Amino acid sequence: MPVLGVNIDHVATLREARKTYEPDPICAAALAELGGADGITIHLREDRRHIQERDLRILGQTVATRLNLELACDQEILQIACEVLPDQATLVPERREEITTEGGLDVLGNRGVVQRAIQRLKHAGITVSLFLAPDLEQIEVAAEVGAQAVELHTGQYALAKGDDQRRHLDTLVEAGLRIRQLGMALHAGHGLNYQNVVPVARMADMHELNIGHSIMARAILVGMERAVREMKQLIG
Ligand code: PXP
């Protein structure tokens, strides 16, 4: 059964909408863990639009499971990561104008920058995952630059329907096999919800799913613990 990393960025987005102190992502993380989350995922963006440095630093001390920090290859954020020492860092592309992370990291086109970021994080004792589209060329380079895991971008699969969705699933499965052959751990995330998660959770050797939007949307209606518990039941 894959482990579930619950992305709580949206809790901080809601707080930042009013620039106030509530809802607090620290409380949300504790409730998600009570609901069965195996890890907490947050993205400290360069523009600090949701998660703040304060959140990361406190979560670094309070998360009882595993803390996965999503970050761009940015020197300031890399420095903060090396101070806080999350259990895992997931390198993602970042553009200020995007609504959410769009597309995977272009490790092929930014090999040197990504390799240096991986070395710095690994040197600090942090496990490094790369968020990649299911593209075999990118996956080969991920292994060459020393990534320990690849999180496959499931966004296109999640948006597709019917046969088209099955084709995207086949692409994910093929990419997943290559990731495992190259000795990296297999993760997936983006756009996964209560309707589309099961085939991805059943992929061979799927180790970790990172899910945010759908769980937060459900939590607003039914409460955090129940929303996380229901997702855990589905992926198991
Ligand atoms: N994985 C990565 C690398 C992401 O950037 C995000 C979005 O923050 C997610 C997973 C979660 O995506 P969603 O919110 O669509 O579940």
PDB file of C-alpha atoms and ligand atoms in Angstrom:
ATOM      1  CA  MET A   1       0.000   0.000   0.000  1.00  0.00           C
ATOM      2  CA  PRO A   2       1.456   3.398  -0.939  1.00  0.00           C
ATOM      3  CA  VAL A   3       2.024   5.960   1.772  1.00  0.00           C
ATOM      4  CA  LEU A   4      -0.119   9.082   1.689  1.00  0.00           C
ATOM      5  CA  GLY A   5       1.486  12.517   1.860  1.00  0.00           C
ATOM      6  CA  VAL A   6      -1.169  15.129   2.531  1.00  0.00           C
ATOM      7  CA  ASN A   7      -0.430  18.502   0.953  1.00  0.00           C
ATOM      8  CA  ILE A   8      -1.779  21.251   3.222  1.00  0.00           C
ATOM      9  CA  ASP A   9      -0.809  24.319   1.157  1.00  0.00           C
ATOM     10  CA  HIS A  10      -4.481  25.229   0.670  1.00  0.00           C
ATOM     11  CA  VAL A  11      -4.914  25.738   4.413  1.00  0.00           C
ATOM     12  CA  ALA A  12      -2.255  28.434   4.225  1.00  0.00           C
ATOM     13  CA  THR A  13      -3.884  29.856   1.074  1.00  0.00           C
ATOM     14  CA  LEU A  14      -7.102  30.361   3.033  1.00  0.00           C
ATOM     15  CA  ARG A  15      -5.232  32.038   5.886  1.00  0.00           C
ATOM     16  CA  GLU A  16      -3.336  34.320   3.487  1.00  0.00           C
ATOM     17  CA  ALA A  17      -6.627  35.362   1.855  1.00  0.00           C
ATOM     18  CA  ARG A  18      -7.179  37.434   5.000  1.00  0.00           C
ATOM     19  CA  LYS A  19      -3.558  37.778   6.116  1.00  0.00           C
ATOM     20  CA  THR A  20      -4.628  36.486   9.500  1.00  0.00           C
ATOM     21  CA  TYR A  21      -3.608  33.616  11.805  1.00  0.00           C
ATOM     22  CA  GLU A  22      -6.355  31.118  10.924  1.00  0.00           C
ATOM     23  CA  PRO A  23      -6.733  28.430   9.742  1.00  0.00           C
ATOM     24  CA  ASP A  24      -3.298  27.380  10.905  1.00  0.00           C
ATOM     25  CA  PRO A  25      -1.502  24.761   8.775  1.00  0.00           C
ATOM     26  CA  ILE A  26       0.161  23.470  11.948  1.00  0.00           C
ATOM     27  CA  CYS A  27      -3.253  22.387  13.326  1.00  0.00           C
ATOM     28  CA  ALA A  28      -4.225  21.015   9.914  1.00  0.00           C
ATOM     29  CA  ALA A  29      -1.089  18.870   9.815  1.00  0.00           C
ATOM     30  CA  ALA A  30      -1.808  17.407  13.251  1.00  0.00           C
ATOM     31  CA  LEU A  31      -5.409  16.575  12.272  1.00  0.00           C
ATOM     32  CA  ALA A  32      -4.288  15.036   8.967  1.00  0.00           C
ATOM     33  CA  GLU A  33      -1.898  12.828  10.922  1.00  0.00           C
ATOM     34  CA  LEU A  34      -4.732  11.808  13.248  1.00  0.00           C
ATOM     35  CA  GLY A  35      -6.709  10.854  10.128  1.00  0.00           C
ATOM     36  CA  GLY A  36      -3.855   8.546   9.076  1.00  0.00           C
ATOM     37  CA  ALA A  37      -1.596  10.717   6.885  1.00  0.00           C
ATOM     38  CA  ASP A  38       1.810   9.073   6.532  1.00  0.00           C
ATOM     39  CA  GLY A  39       3.428  12.398   5.769  1.00  0.00           C
ATOM     40  CA  ILE A  40       2.782  16.115   5.418  1.00  0.00           C
ATOM     41  CA  THR A  41       3.729  17.927   2.216  1.00  0.00           C
ATOM     42  CA  ILE A  42       4.148  21.678   1.840  1.00  0.00           C
ATOM     43  CA  HIS A  43       5.523  23.920  -0.885  1.00  0.00           C
ATOM     44  CA  LEU A  44       7.515  26.966   0.193  1.00  0.00           C
ATOM     45  CA  ARG A  45       7.216  29.113  -2.913  1.00  0.00           C
ATOM     46  CA  GLU A  46       9.567  31.961  -3.757  1.00  0.00           C
ATOM     47  CA  ASP A  47       6.576  34.359  -3.723  1.00  0.00           C
ATOM     48  CA  ARG A  48       5.375  32.958  -0.332  1.00  0.00           C
ATOM     49  CA  ARG A  49       1.806  33.004  -1.559  1.00  0.00           C
ATOM     50  CA  HIS A  50       0.658  30.330   0.891  1.00  0.00           C
ATOM     51  CA  ILE A  51       3.139  28.512   3.143  1.00  0.00           C
ATOM     52  CA  GLN A  52       5.382  30.912   5.076  1.00  0.00           C
ATOM     53  CA  GLU A  53       8.831  30.287   6.475  1.00  0.00           C
ATOM     54  CA  ARG A  54       7.289  30.232   9.951  1.00  0.00           C
ATOM     55  CA  ASP A  55       5.029  27.313   8.923  1.00  0.00           C
ATOM     56  CA  LEU A  56       7.951  25.314   7.587  1.00  0.00           C
ATOM     57  CA  ARG A  57      10.086  25.945  10.665  1.00  0.00           C
ATOM     58  CA  ILE A  58       7.311  24.936  13.100  1.00  0.00           C
ATOM     59  CA  LEU A  59       6.243  21.917  11.025  1.00  0.00           C
ATOM     60  CA  GLY A  60       9.883  20.871  11.000  1.00  0.00           C
ATOM     61  CA  GLN A  61       9.544  20.440  14.758  1.00  0.00           C
ATOM     62  CA  THR A  62       5.939  19.245  15.059  1.00  0.00           C
ATOM     63  CA  VAL A  63       5.299  16.803  12.203  1.00  0.00           C
ATOM     64  CA  ALA A  64       5.297  13.377  13.804  1.00  0.00           C
ATOM     65  CA  THR A  65       5.282  11.421  10.530  1.00  0.00           C
ATOM     66  CA  ARG A  66       7.447  12.698   7.645  1.00  0.00           C
ATOM     67  CA  LEU A  67       7.796  16.188   6.266  1.00  0.00           C
ATOM     68  CA  ASN A  68       8.145  16.525   2.493  1.00  0.00           C
ATOM     69  CA  LEU A  69       9.120  19.988   1.290  1.00  0.00           C
ATOM     70  CA  GLU A  70       8.410  20.932  -2.322  1.00  0.00           C
ATOM     71  CA  LEU A  71      10.806  23.584  -3.562  1.00  0.00           C
ATOM     72  CA  ALA A  72      12.299  25.129  -6.670  1.00  0.00           C
ATOM     73  CA  CYS A  73      16.059  25.078  -7.349  1.00  0.00           C
ATOM     74  CA  ASP A  74      16.384  28.509  -5.725  1.00  0.00           C
ATOM     75  CA  GLN A  75      19.404  29.306  -3.544  1.00  0.00           C
ATOM     76  CA  GLU A  76      17.439  31.044  -0.775  1.00  0.00           C
ATOM     77  CA  ILE A  77      14.885  28.222  -0.444  1.00  0.00           C
ATOM     78  CA  LEU A  78      17.616  25.578  -0.648  1.00  0.00           C
ATOM     79  CA  GLN A  79      19.377  27.327   2.241  1.00  0.00           C
ATOM     80  CA  ILE A  80      16.183  27.317   4.335  1.00  0.00           C
ATOM     81  CA  ALA A  81      15.652  23.613   3.530  1.00  0.00           C
ATOM     82  CA  CYS A  82      19.178  22.815   4.712  1.00  0.00           C
ATOM     83  CA  GLU A  83      18.446  24.618   7.998  1.00  0.00           C
ATOM     84  CA  VAL A  84      15.038  23.009   8.661  1.00  0.00           C
ATOM     85  CA  LEU A  85      16.045  19.538   7.409  1.00  0.00           C
ATOM     86  CA  PRO A  86      12.730  18.057   6.224  1.00  0.00           C
ATOM     87  CA  ASP A  87      12.793  14.280   5.731  1.00  0.00           C
ATOM     88  CA  GLN A  88      12.380  14.706   1.996  1.00  0.00           C
ATOM     89  CA  ALA A  89      12.684  17.463  -0.582  1.00  0.00           C
ATOM     90  CA  THR A  90      10.800  17.325  -3.872  1.00  0.00           C
ATOM     91  CA  LEU A  91      12.255  19.615  -6.523  1.00  0.00           C
ATOM     92  CA  VAL A  92       9.548  21.225  -8.655  1.00  0.00           C
ATOM     93  CA  PRO A  93       9.468  23.856 -11.400  1.00  0.00           C
ATOM     94  CA  GLU A  94       8.014  27.186 -10.323  1.00  0.00           C
ATOM     95  CA  ARG A  95       6.594  30.126 -12.238  1.00  0.00           C
ATOM     96  CA  ARG A  96       5.116  33.097 -10.431  1.00  0.00           C
ATOM     97  CA  GLU A  97       2.088  33.440 -12.698  1.00  0.00           C
ATOM     98  CA  GLU A  98       0.957  29.808 -12.405  1.00  0.00           C
ATOM     99  CA  ILE A  99      -2.058  28.780 -10.304  1.00  0.00           C
ATOM    100  CA  THR A 100      -0.422  25.515  -9.261  1.00  0.00           C
ATOM    101  CA  THR A 101       2.726  23.610 -10.307  1.00  0.00           C
ATOM    102  CA  GLU A 102       2.373  23.213 -14.063  1.00  0.00           C
ATOM    103  CA  GLY A 103       4.332  20.478 -15.805  1.00  0.00           C
ATOM    104  CA  GLY A 104       7.308  18.569 -14.485  1.00  0.00           C
ATOM    105  CA  LEU A 105      10.826  19.742 -13.804  1.00  0.00           C
ATOM    106  CA  ASP A 106      12.999  20.019 -16.936  1.00  0.00           C
ATOM    107  CA  VAL A 107      15.999  18.171 -15.566  1.00  0.00           C
ATOM    108  CA  LEU A 108      17.244  17.538 -19.121  1.00  0.00           C
ATOM    109  CA  GLY A 109      17.465  21.267 -19.835  1.00  0.00           C
ATOM    110  CA  ASN A 110      18.703  22.288 -16.377  1.00  0.00           C
ATOM    111  CA  ARG A 111      20.960  19.385 -15.571  1.00  0.00           C
ATOM    112  CA  GLY A 112      23.710  21.321 -13.802  1.00  0.00           C
ATOM    113  CA  VAL A 113      21.367  23.406 -11.638  1.00  0.00           C
ATOM    114  CA  VAL A 114      19.327  20.361 -10.611  1.00  0.00           C
ATOM    115  CA  GLN A 115      22.404  18.254  -9.936  1.00  0.00           C
ATOM    116  CA  ARG A 116      23.905  20.931  -7.671  1.00  0.00           C
ATOM    117  CA  ALA A 117      20.603  21.290  -5.781  1.00  0.00           C
ATOM    118  CA  ILE A 118      20.395  17.505  -5.294  1.00  0.00           C
ATOM    119  CA  GLN A 119      23.979  17.349  -4.032  1.00  0.00           C
ATOM    120  CA  ARG A 120      23.381  20.171  -1.566  1.00  0.00           C
ATOM    121  CA  LEU A 121      20.192  18.595  -0.171  1.00  0.00           C
ATOM    122  CA  LYS A 122      21.656  15.090   0.002  1.00  0.00           C
ATOM    123  CA  HIS A 123      24.757  16.446   1.735  1.00  0.00           C
ATOM    124  CA  ALA A 124      22.417  17.846   4.428  1.00  0.00           C
ATOM    125  CA  GLY A 125      20.901  14.360   4.838  1.00  0.00           C
ATOM    126  CA  ILE A 126      17.634  15.060   3.005  1.00  0.00           C
ATOM    127  CA  THR A 127      16.152  12.462   0.620  1.00  0.00           C
ATOM    128  CA  VAL A 128      15.590  14.024  -2.812  1.00  0.00           C
ATOM    129  CA  SER A 129      12.699  13.390  -5.178  1.00  0.00           C
ATOM    130  CA  LEU A 130      12.142  15.083  -8.568  1.00  0.00           C
ATOM    131  CA  PHE A 131       8.673  15.976  -9.838  1.00  0.00           C
ATOM    132  CA  LEU A 132       8.681  14.855 -13.469  1.00  0.00           C
ATOM    133  CA  ALA A 133       6.286  14.353 -16.348  1.00  0.00           C
ATOM    134  CA  PRO A 134       6.104  10.666 -17.364  1.00  0.00           C
ATOM    135  CA  ASP A 135       8.866  11.224 -19.933  1.00  0.00           C
ATOM    136  CA  LEU A 136      11.495   8.504 -20.264  1.00  0.00           C
ATOM    137  CA  GLU A 137      14.290  10.896 -21.260  1.00  0.00           C
ATOM    138  CA  GLN A 138      13.737  13.062 -18.171  1.00  0.00           C
ATOM    139  CA  ILE A 139      13.645   9.933 -15.993  1.00  0.00           C
ATOM    140  CA  GLU A 140      17.014   8.691 -17.309  1.00  0.00           C
ATOM    141  CA  VAL A 141      18.625  12.033 -16.482  1.00  0.00           C
ATOM    142  CA  ALA A 142      17.000  12.041 -13.015  1.00  0.00           C
ATOM    143  CA  ALA A 143      18.883   8.835 -12.204  1.00  0.00           C
ATOM    144  CA  GLU A 144      22.120  10.236 -13.653  1.00  0.00           C
ATOM    145  CA  VAL A 145      21.987  13.368 -11.474  1.00  0.00           C
ATOM    146  CA  GLY A 146      21.419  11.319  -8.312  1.00  0.00           C
ATOM    147  CA  ALA A 147      17.679  11.592  -7.560  1.00  0.00           C
ATOM    148  CA  GLN A 148      16.533   8.996  -5.030  1.00  0.00           C
ATOM    149  CA  ALA A 149      12.876   9.150  -6.088  1.00  0.00           C
ATOM    150  CA  VAL A 150      10.731  10.473  -8.924  1.00  0.00           C
ATOM    151  CA  GLU A 151       7.244  11.824  -8.321  1.00  0.00           C
ATOM    152  CA  LEU A 152       5.312  11.302 -11.547  1.00  0.00           C
ATOM    153  CA  HIS A 153       3.082  14.211 -12.558  1.00  0.00           C
ATOM    154  CA  THR A 154      -0.415  12.718 -12.771  1.00  0.00           C
ATOM    155  CA  GLY A 155      -2.083  15.961 -13.886  1.00  0.00           C
ATOM    156  CA  GLN A 156      -2.782  14.913 -17.481  1.00  0.00           C
ATOM    157  CA  TYR A 157      -4.115  11.525 -16.376  1.00  0.00           C
ATOM    158  CA  ALA A 158      -6.329  13.235 -13.820  1.00  0.00           C
ATOM    159  CA  LEU A 159      -7.829  15.641 -16.372  1.00  0.00           C
ATOM    160  CA  ALA A 160      -8.450  13.001 -19.048  1.00  0.00           C
ATOM    161  CA  LYS A 161     -11.543  10.813 -19.405  1.00  0.00           C
ATOM    162  CA  GLY A 162     -12.346   7.302 -20.729  1.00  0.00           C
ATOM    163  CA  ASP A 163      -9.876   5.798 -23.235  1.00  0.00           C
ATOM    164  CA  ASP A 164      -7.773   8.906 -23.108  1.00  0.00           C
ATOM    165  CA  GLN A 165      -7.363   8.435 -19.354  1.00  0.00           C
ATOM    166  CA  ARG A 166      -6.400   4.790 -19.862  1.00  0.00           C
ATOM    167  CA  ARG A 167      -3.711   5.865 -22.339  1.00  0.00           C
ATOM    168  CA  HIS A 168      -2.305   8.319 -19.817  1.00  0.00           C
ATOM    169  CA  LEU A 169      -2.333   5.544 -17.204  1.00  0.00           C
ATOM    170  CA  ASP A 170      -0.331   3.278 -19.567  1.00  0.00           C
ATOM    171  CA  THR A 171       2.231   6.067 -19.967  1.00  0.00           C
ATOM    172  CA  LEU A 172       2.475   6.422 -16.172  1.00  0.00           C
ATOM    173  CA  VAL A 173       2.894   2.640 -15.758  1.00  0.00           C
ATOM    174  CA  GLU A 174       5.696   2.524 -18.342  1.00  0.00           C
ATOM    175  CA  ALA A 175       7.433   5.489 -16.694  1.00  0.00           C
ATOM    176  CA  GLY A 176       6.988   3.874 -13.276  1.00  0.00           C
ATOM    177  CA  LEU A 177       8.674   0.669 -14.446  1.00  0.00           C
ATOM    178  CA  ARG A 178      11.674   2.610 -15.738  1.00  0.00           C
ATOM    179  CA  ILE A 179      11.956   4.570 -12.487  1.00  0.00           C
ATOM    180  CA  ARG A 180      12.088   1.311 -10.536  1.00  0.00           C
ATOM    181  CA  GLN A 181      14.555  -0.286 -12.993  1.00  0.00           C
ATOM    182  CA  LEU A 182      16.858   2.679 -12.435  1.00  0.00           C
ATOM    183  CA  GLY A 183      16.698   2.091  -8.671  1.00  0.00           C
ATOM    184  CA  MET A 184      14.642   5.135  -7.702  1.00  0.00           C
ATOM    185  CA  ALA A 185      11.503   5.135  -5.538  1.00  0.00           C
ATOM    186  CA  LEU A 186       8.204   5.724  -7.335  1.00  0.00           C
ATOM    187  CA  HIS A 187       5.945   8.554  -6.193  1.00  0.00           C
ATOM    188  CA  ALA A 188       2.996  10.243  -7.903  1.00  0.00           C
ATOM    189  CA  GLY A 189       0.823  13.270  -7.443  1.00  0.00           C
ATOM    190  CA  HIS A 190      -1.186  16.160  -8.857  1.00  0.00           C
ATOM    191  CA  GLY A 191      -4.886  16.177  -9.555  1.00  0.00           C
ATOM    192  CA  LEU A 192      -5.516  12.870  -7.773  1.00  0.00           C
ATOM    193  CA  ASN A 193      -8.952  12.659  -6.195  1.00  0.00           C
ATOM    194  CA  TYR A 194     -11.476  10.225  -4.728  1.00  0.00           C
ATOM    195  CA  GLN A 195     -12.591   9.178  -8.244  1.00  0.00           C
ATOM    196  CA  ASN A 196      -9.254   8.650 -10.016  1.00  0.00           C
ATOM    197  CA  VAL A 197      -6.760   7.613  -7.305  1.00  0.00           C
ATOM    198  CA  VAL A 198      -7.255   3.831  -7.258  1.00  0.00           C
ATOM    199  CA  PRO A 199      -5.531   2.861 -10.578  1.00  0.00           C
ATOM    200  CA  VAL A 200      -2.528   5.029  -9.651  1.00  0.00           C
ATOM    201  CA  ALA A 201      -2.377   3.585  -6.124  1.00  0.00           C
ATOM    202  CA  ARG A 202      -2.370   0.094  -7.691  1.00  0.00           C
ATOM    203  CA  MET A 203       0.620   0.740  -9.956  1.00  0.00           C
ATOM    204  CA  ALA A 204       3.435  -1.735  -9.276  1.00  0.00           C
ATOM    205  CA  ASP A 205       5.815  -0.538  -6.553  1.00  0.00           C
ATOM    206  CA  MET A 206       3.963   2.728  -6.016  1.00  0.00           C
ATOM    207  CA  HIS A 207       5.567   4.040  -2.842  1.00  0.00           C
ATOM    208  CA  GLU A 208       4.075   7.473  -2.161  1.00  0.00           C
ATOM    209  CA  LEU A 209       1.123   9.566  -3.294  1.00  0.00           C
ATOM    210  CA  ASN A 210       1.005  13.304  -2.601  1.00  0.00           C
ATOM    211  CA  ILE A 211      -2.511  14.663  -2.597  1.00  0.00           C
ATOM    212  CA  GLY A 212      -3.701  18.128  -1.678  1.00  0.00           C
ATOM    213  CA  HIS A 213      -6.609  19.817  -3.426  1.00  0.00           C
ATOM    214  CA  SER A 214      -9.168  17.010  -3.334  1.00  0.00           C
ATOM    215  CA  ILE A 215      -8.532  16.192   0.336  1.00  0.00           C
ATOM    216  CA  MET A 216      -8.690  19.859   1.370  1.00  0.00           C
ATOM    217  CA  ALA A 217     -11.886  20.334  -0.671  1.00  0.00           C
ATOM    218  CA  ARG A 218     -13.433  17.345   1.079  1.00  0.00           C
ATOM    219  CA  ALA A 219     -12.114  18.399   4.478  1.00  0.00           C
ATOM    220  CA  ILE A 220     -13.970  21.710   4.202  1.00  0.00           C
ATOM    221  CA  LEU A 221     -17.177  19.705   3.935  1.00  0.00           C
ATOM    222  CA  VAL A 222     -16.625  16.680   6.173  1.00  0.00           C
ATOM    223  CA  GLY A 223     -13.611  17.566   8.356  1.00  0.00           C
ATOM    224  CA  MET A 224      -9.909  16.868   7.987  1.00  0.00           C
ATOM    225  CA  GLU A 225      -9.648  13.570   9.856  1.00  0.00           C
ATOM    226  CA  ARG A 226     -12.482  11.959   7.930  1.00  0.00           C
ATOM    227  CA  ALA A 227     -11.264  13.292   4.583  1.00  0.00           C
ATOM    228  CA  VAL A 228      -7.793  11.806   5.139  1.00  0.00           C
ATOM    229  CA  ARG A 229      -9.170   8.518   6.511  1.00  0.00           C
ATOM    230  CA  GLU A 230     -11.395   8.041   3.448  1.00  0.00           C
ATOM    231  CA  MET A 231      -8.465   8.639   1.074  1.00  0.00           C
ATOM    232  CA  LYS A 232      -6.293   6.194   3.033  1.00  0.00           C
ATOM    233  CA  GLN A 233      -9.004   3.533   2.691  1.00  0.00           C
ATOM    234  CA  LEU A 234      -9.136   4.081  -1.087  1.00  0.00           C
ATOM    235  CA  ILE A 235      -5.396   3.868  -1.705  1.00  0.00           C
ATOM    236  CA  GLY A 236      -5.163   0.728   0.449  1.00  0.00           C
TER     237      GLY A 236
HETATM  238  N1  PXP B   1       2.829  16.965  -5.978  1.00  0.00           N
HETATM  239  C1  PXP B   1       3.398  18.136  -6.357  1.00  0.00           C
HETATM  240  C2  PXP B   1       4.838  18.126  -6.737  1.00  0.00           C
HETATM  241  C3  PXP B   1       2.658  19.334  -6.351  1.00  0.00           C
HETATM  242  O1  PXP B   1       3.260  20.484  -6.720  1.00  0.00           O
HETATM  243  C4  PXP B   1       1.308  19.312  -5.943  1.00  0.00           C
HETATM  244  C5  PXP B   1       0.527  20.580  -5.898  1.00  0.00           C
HETATM  245  O2  PXP B   1       1.027  21.413  -4.920  1.00  0.00           O
HETATM  246  C6  PXP B   1       0.764  18.075  -5.558  1.00  0.00           C
HETATM  247  C7  PXP B   1       1.532  16.909  -5.605  1.00  0.00           C
HETATM  248  C8  PXP B   1      -0.649  17.962  -5.091  1.00  0.00           C
HETATM  249  O3  PXP B   1      -1.517  18.234  -6.142  1.00  0.00           O
HETATM  250  P1  PXP B   1      -3.061  18.385  -5.849  1.00  0.00           P
HETATM  251  O4  PXP B   1      -3.218  19.577  -4.960  1.00  0.00           O
HETATM  252  O5  PXP B   1      -3.668  18.555  -7.206  1.00  0.00           O
HETATM  253  O6  PXP B   1      -3.496  17.120  -5.164  1.00  0.00           O
END
